[in-house]
Tab-separated table of C-alpha atoms in Angstrom:
chain	number	residue	atom	x	y	z
A	829	ILE	CA	-82.129	-1.737	15.070
A	830	VAL	CA	-79.690	-2.686	18.002
A	831	THR	CA	-75.644	-3.125	16.990
A	832	PRO	CA	-74.545	-5.478	19.594
A	833	ALA	CA	-72.048	-3.952	22.078
A	834	ASP	CA	-68.446	-5.316	19.909
A	835	THR	CA	-66.213	-7.166	22.692
A	836	THR	CA	-63.305	-8.646	20.631
A	837	ALA	CA	-60.718	-7.588	22.307
A	838	PRO	CA	-56.935	-6.277	18.886
A	839	ALA	CA	-54.198	-9.739	17.929
A	840	THR	CA	-51.301	-8.450	19.962
A	841	PRO	CA	-49.028	-6.677	18.492
A	842	GLY	CA	-45.517	-8.635	17.439
A	843	GLY	CA	-42.434	-7.327	15.737
A	844	LEU	CA	-40.962	-5.666	18.113
A	845	THR	CA	-37.770	-3.439	17.808
A	846	GLY	CA	-35.661	-0.589	18.975
A	847	VAL	CA	-32.306	0.789	19.217
A	848	SER	CA	-30.216	3.047	20.537
A	849	ASP	CA	-27.043	5.135	20.324
A	850	ASN	CA	-27.945	7.602	22.542
A	851	PRO	CA	-27.743	7.825	27.038
A	852	THR	CA	-30.500	8.554	27.922
A	853	THR	CA	-32.955	7.642	25.111
A	854	THR	CA	-34.925	4.669	22.991
A	855	SER	CA	-36.503	4.252	19.561
A	856	VAL	CA	-38.550	1.464	20.142
A	857	ASN	CA	-41.527	0.288	16.953
A	858	TRP	CA	-44.509	-3.062	16.370
A	859	LEU	CA	-46.482	-4.147	13.799
A	860	PRO	CA	-49.491	-3.362	13.404
A	861	ALA	CA	-52.507	-4.942	14.769
A	862	THR	CA	-55.178	-5.943	13.408
A	863	ASP	CA	-58.834	-5.495	14.343
A	864	ASN	CA	-62.645	-6.720	13.824
A	865	VAL	CA	-63.565	-2.987	13.645
A	866	GLY	CA	-59.797	-1.311	13.817
A	867	VAL	CA	-57.379	-0.381	15.628
A	868	ALA	CA	-57.143	2.772	17.630
A	869	GLY	CA	-53.382	3.651	19.259
A	870	TYR	CA	-51.431	1.296	21.830
A	871	ASN	CA	-50.587	1.527	24.908
A	872	LEU	CA	-46.967	1.270	25.567
A	873	PHE	CA	-45.474	-0.292	28.986
A	874	ARG	CA	-40.859	0.151	30.403
A	875	SER	CA	-40.017	-2.397	32.951
A	876	ALA	CA	-35.939	-2.574	34.683
A	877	ALA	CA	-33.720	-4.335	36.116
A	878	ASN	CA	-34.629	-2.161	39.767
A	879	ILE	CA	-37.602	-0.900	37.672
A	880	PRO	CA	-41.562	-2.162	38.225
A	881	GLN	CA	-43.890	-2.526	34.797
A	882	ALA	CA	-45.445	0.961	33.979
A	883	GLN	CA	-46.949	2.127	31.378
A	884	ILE	CA	-44.823	5.141	29.636
A	885	ALA	CA	-48.030	6.497	26.992
A	886	THR	CA	-50.586	6.583	24.367
A	887	VAL	CA	-49.402	6.913	20.247
A	888	GLY	CA	-51.832	6.054	17.755
A	889	THR	CA	-48.594	4.957	15.724
A	890	LEU	CA	-46.358	2.467	14.906
A	891	TYR	CA	-43.378	3.431	17.002
A	892	TYR	CA	-41.955	5.283	20.159
A	893	GLN	CA	-39.766	7.547	21.146
A	894	ASP	CA	-38.692	6.614	25.206
A	895	SER	CA	-36.331	9.320	26.569
A	896	GLY	CA	-35.097	10.522	30.498
A	897	LEU	CA	-33.488	6.983	31.341
A	898	THR	CA	-30.216	5.836	32.318
A	899	GLU	CA	-26.732	5.143	30.883
A	900	ALA	CA	-25.964	1.599	30.336
A	901	THR	CA	-29.221	0.150	31.366
A	902	THR	CA	-30.929	-1.895	29.638
A	903	TYR	CA	-35.641	-1.981	29.577
A	904	THR	CA	-38.064	-4.275	28.817
A	905	TYR	CA	-40.875	-3.028	25.893
A	906	ASN	CA	-44.507	-4.303	25.948
A	907	VAL	CA	-46.303	-2.720	23.832
A	908	GLN	CA	-50.366	-3.249	23.923
A	909	SER	CA	-52.913	-2.381	21.106
A	910	PHE	CA	-56.634	-1.019	22.027
A	911	ASP	CA	-60.513	-0.342	20.007
A	912	LEU	CA	-62.772	2.122	19.696
A	913	ALA	CA	-64.637	-0.284	22.186
A	914	GLY	CA	-61.872	0.094	25.022
A	915	ASN	CA	-61.917	-4.074	24.508
A	916	VAL	CA	-56.975	-4.287	24.881
A	917	SER	CA	-54.806	-7.398	23.324
A	918	PRO	CA	-52.830	-8.833	25.928
A	919	LEU	CA	-49.279	-7.810	26.235
A	920	SER	CA	-46.987	-8.216	23.449
A	921	ALA	CA	-43.702	-10.329	24.114
A	922	PRO	CA	-41.031	-7.801	25.805
A	923	PHE	CA	-38.626	-6.888	24.299
A	924	ASN	CA	-35.459	-5.494	25.382
A	925	VAL	CA	-33.136	-2.326	25.113
A	926	GLN	CA	-29.695	-1.100	26.873
A	927	THR	CA	-29.062	2.606	26.170
A	928	SER	CA	-25.835	3.337	24.723
A	929	ASP	CA	-22.374	3.848	27.709
A	930	ILE	CA	-20.124	6.610	26.789
A	931	THR	CA	-18.656	6.638	30.595
A	932	PRO	CA	-14.746	5.679	30.202
A	933	PRO	CA	-13.357	3.961	33.065
A	934	THR	CA	-12.007	5.912	35.857
A	935	THR	CA	-7.880	6.130	35.201
A	936	PRO	CA	-5.743	3.140	36.921
A	937	GLY	CA	-4.218	5.265	39.551
A	938	ASN	CA	-1.425	3.874	42.375
A	939	VAL	CA	0.826	2.968	39.339
A	940	THR	CA	4.347	2.357	40.142
A	941	VAL	CA	7.094	0.629	38.213
A	942	THR	CA	9.982	-1.583	40.154
A	943	ALA	CA	12.958	-3.124	38.855
A	944	VAL	CA	13.638	-6.555	38.950
A	945	ALA	CA	16.599	-7.877	37.219
A	946	CYS	CA	18.185	-6.144	34.644
A	947	THR	CA	15.711	-6.684	31.460
A	948	ARG	CA	13.278	-7.689	33.965
A	949	ALA	CA	10.452	-5.215	34.952
A	950	THR	CA	7.255	-5.006	36.734
A	951	MET	CA	4.587	-2.136	36.580
A	952	THR	CA	1.063	-2.477	38.807
A	953	TRP	CA	-1.660	-0.133	39.257
A	954	SER	CA	-4.889	0.450	40.934
A	955	PRO	CA	-7.741	-1.333	39.956
A	956	SER	CA	-9.787	1.417	37.286
A	957	THR	CA	-13.556	1.613	38.085
A	958	ASP	CA	-16.109	1.703	35.771
A	959	ASN	CA	-20.365	1.882	35.647
A	960	THR	CA	-20.122	-1.146	33.220
A	961	GLY	CA	-17.312	-3.290	34.931
A	962	ILE	CA	-13.148	-3.474	32.985
A	963	THR	CA	-12.837	-5.706	30.714
A	964	GLU	CA	-8.918	-5.273	29.803
A	965	TYR	CA	-6.053	-3.140	31.118
A	966	LEU	CA	-4.606	-1.622	28.081
A	967	LEU	CA	0.019	-1.311	28.820
A	968	PHE	CA	2.007	0.911	27.029
A	969	MET	CA	6.274	0.904	26.711
A	970	GLY	CA	8.476	3.257	25.196
A	971	MET	CA	12.002	5.650	25.889
A	972	SER	CA	10.371	8.689	26.550
A	973	GLN	CA	6.640	9.872	27.686
A	974	GLY	CA	5.992	11.000	24.170
A	975	SER	CA	6.867	7.619	22.319
A	976	LEU	CA	4.655	5.042	24.264
A	977	MET	CA	3.612	2.536	22.297
A	978	GLN	CA	1.328	-0.450	23.520
A	979	VAL	CA	2.576	-3.972	24.491
A	980	ALA	CA	0.762	-5.814	25.928
A	981	ILE	CA	-2.883	-5.987	26.753
A	982	ALA	CA	-4.659	-7.846	29.873
A	983	GLY	CA	-7.343	-9.151	31.823
A	984	GLY	CA	-9.874	-7.075	33.080
A	985	THR	CA	-8.817	-8.032	37.479
A	986	ALA	CA	-5.434	-7.278	36.929
A	987	THR	CA	-3.119	-5.250	38.823
A	988	SER	CA	0.119	-5.945	38.010
A	989	TYR	CA	2.153	-6.971	33.838
A	990	SER	CA	5.824	-7.690	34.071
A	991	ASN	CA	8.483	-7.429	31.538
A	992	SER	CA	10.676	-8.926	30.763
A	993	THR	CA	12.619	-7.122	27.257
A	994	LEU	CA	13.996	-4.391	28.733
A	995	SER	CA	17.894	-3.435	27.756
A	996	PRO	CA	19.985	-2.688	30.087
A	997	ALA	CA	20.838	0.093	31.450
A	998	THR	CA	18.114	1.998	30.229
A	999	THR	CA	15.574	4.317	31.395
A	1000	TYR	CA	11.664	3.284	30.439
A	1001	TYR	CA	8.897	4.876	31.331
A	1002	PHE	CA	5.377	2.850	31.535
A	1003	ALA	CA	1.410	4.058	32.047
A	1004	VAL	CA	-2.317	1.879	31.487
A	1005	GLU	CA	-5.110	2.268	29.916
A	1006	ALA	CA	-9.229	0.428	31.317
A	1007	GLU	CA	-11.140	-0.102	28.861
A	1008	ASP	CA	-15.213	-1.649	29.083
A	1009	LYS	CA	-16.391	-3.439	27.287
A	1010	ASN	CA	-17.993	-0.965	25.386
A	1011	HIS	CA	-14.712	-0.468	24.733
A	1012	ASN	CA	-14.984	2.798	26.627
A	1013	ILE	CA	-11.183	3.841	27.760
A	1014	SER	CA	-10.005	5.833	30.400
A	1015	TYR	CA	-7.487	8.384	30.881
A	1016	MET	CA	-3.923	7.056	30.363
A	1017	SER	CA	-2.239	6.905	33.503
A	1018	ALA	CA	0.427	9.077	34.421
């Protein structure tokens, strides 16, 4: 009795999900594929903006933990199933996972305050930099350096803030912090 060779490819894996709670690691899961004689395993592929798609693993499970990645980067994953006869499925639909961003922006620099009237002062600063971009600046004011309170929020491209609620002949202290889209906050300016 001659058994014909199995030439039927497994079904394409579906249901890709993923998560990253770490700046250099992601976890990817998928639903089991089906095959006329049984799925033997899965090939996992990864790409990113400047990284071409490449196979990164072959597993016999329905999950993979990917490590050695770059912080705040979106990675695209595809999964392919294969059977014992070497038949492979088409690649699954792509699924994106972004690694966590834990790097705060740089501290705003060159902070200066100029009194422009007896009840008004303008604070200026040099823009902060960040690996994902600045979304806003948090502005602080107080009667001493130890009593600063947040008084305003400025947009991510702002480099100045004016306050016209000051009392004449009074000393005020000002400071600014930068915040990125992942809510990482810089050190407060001096």
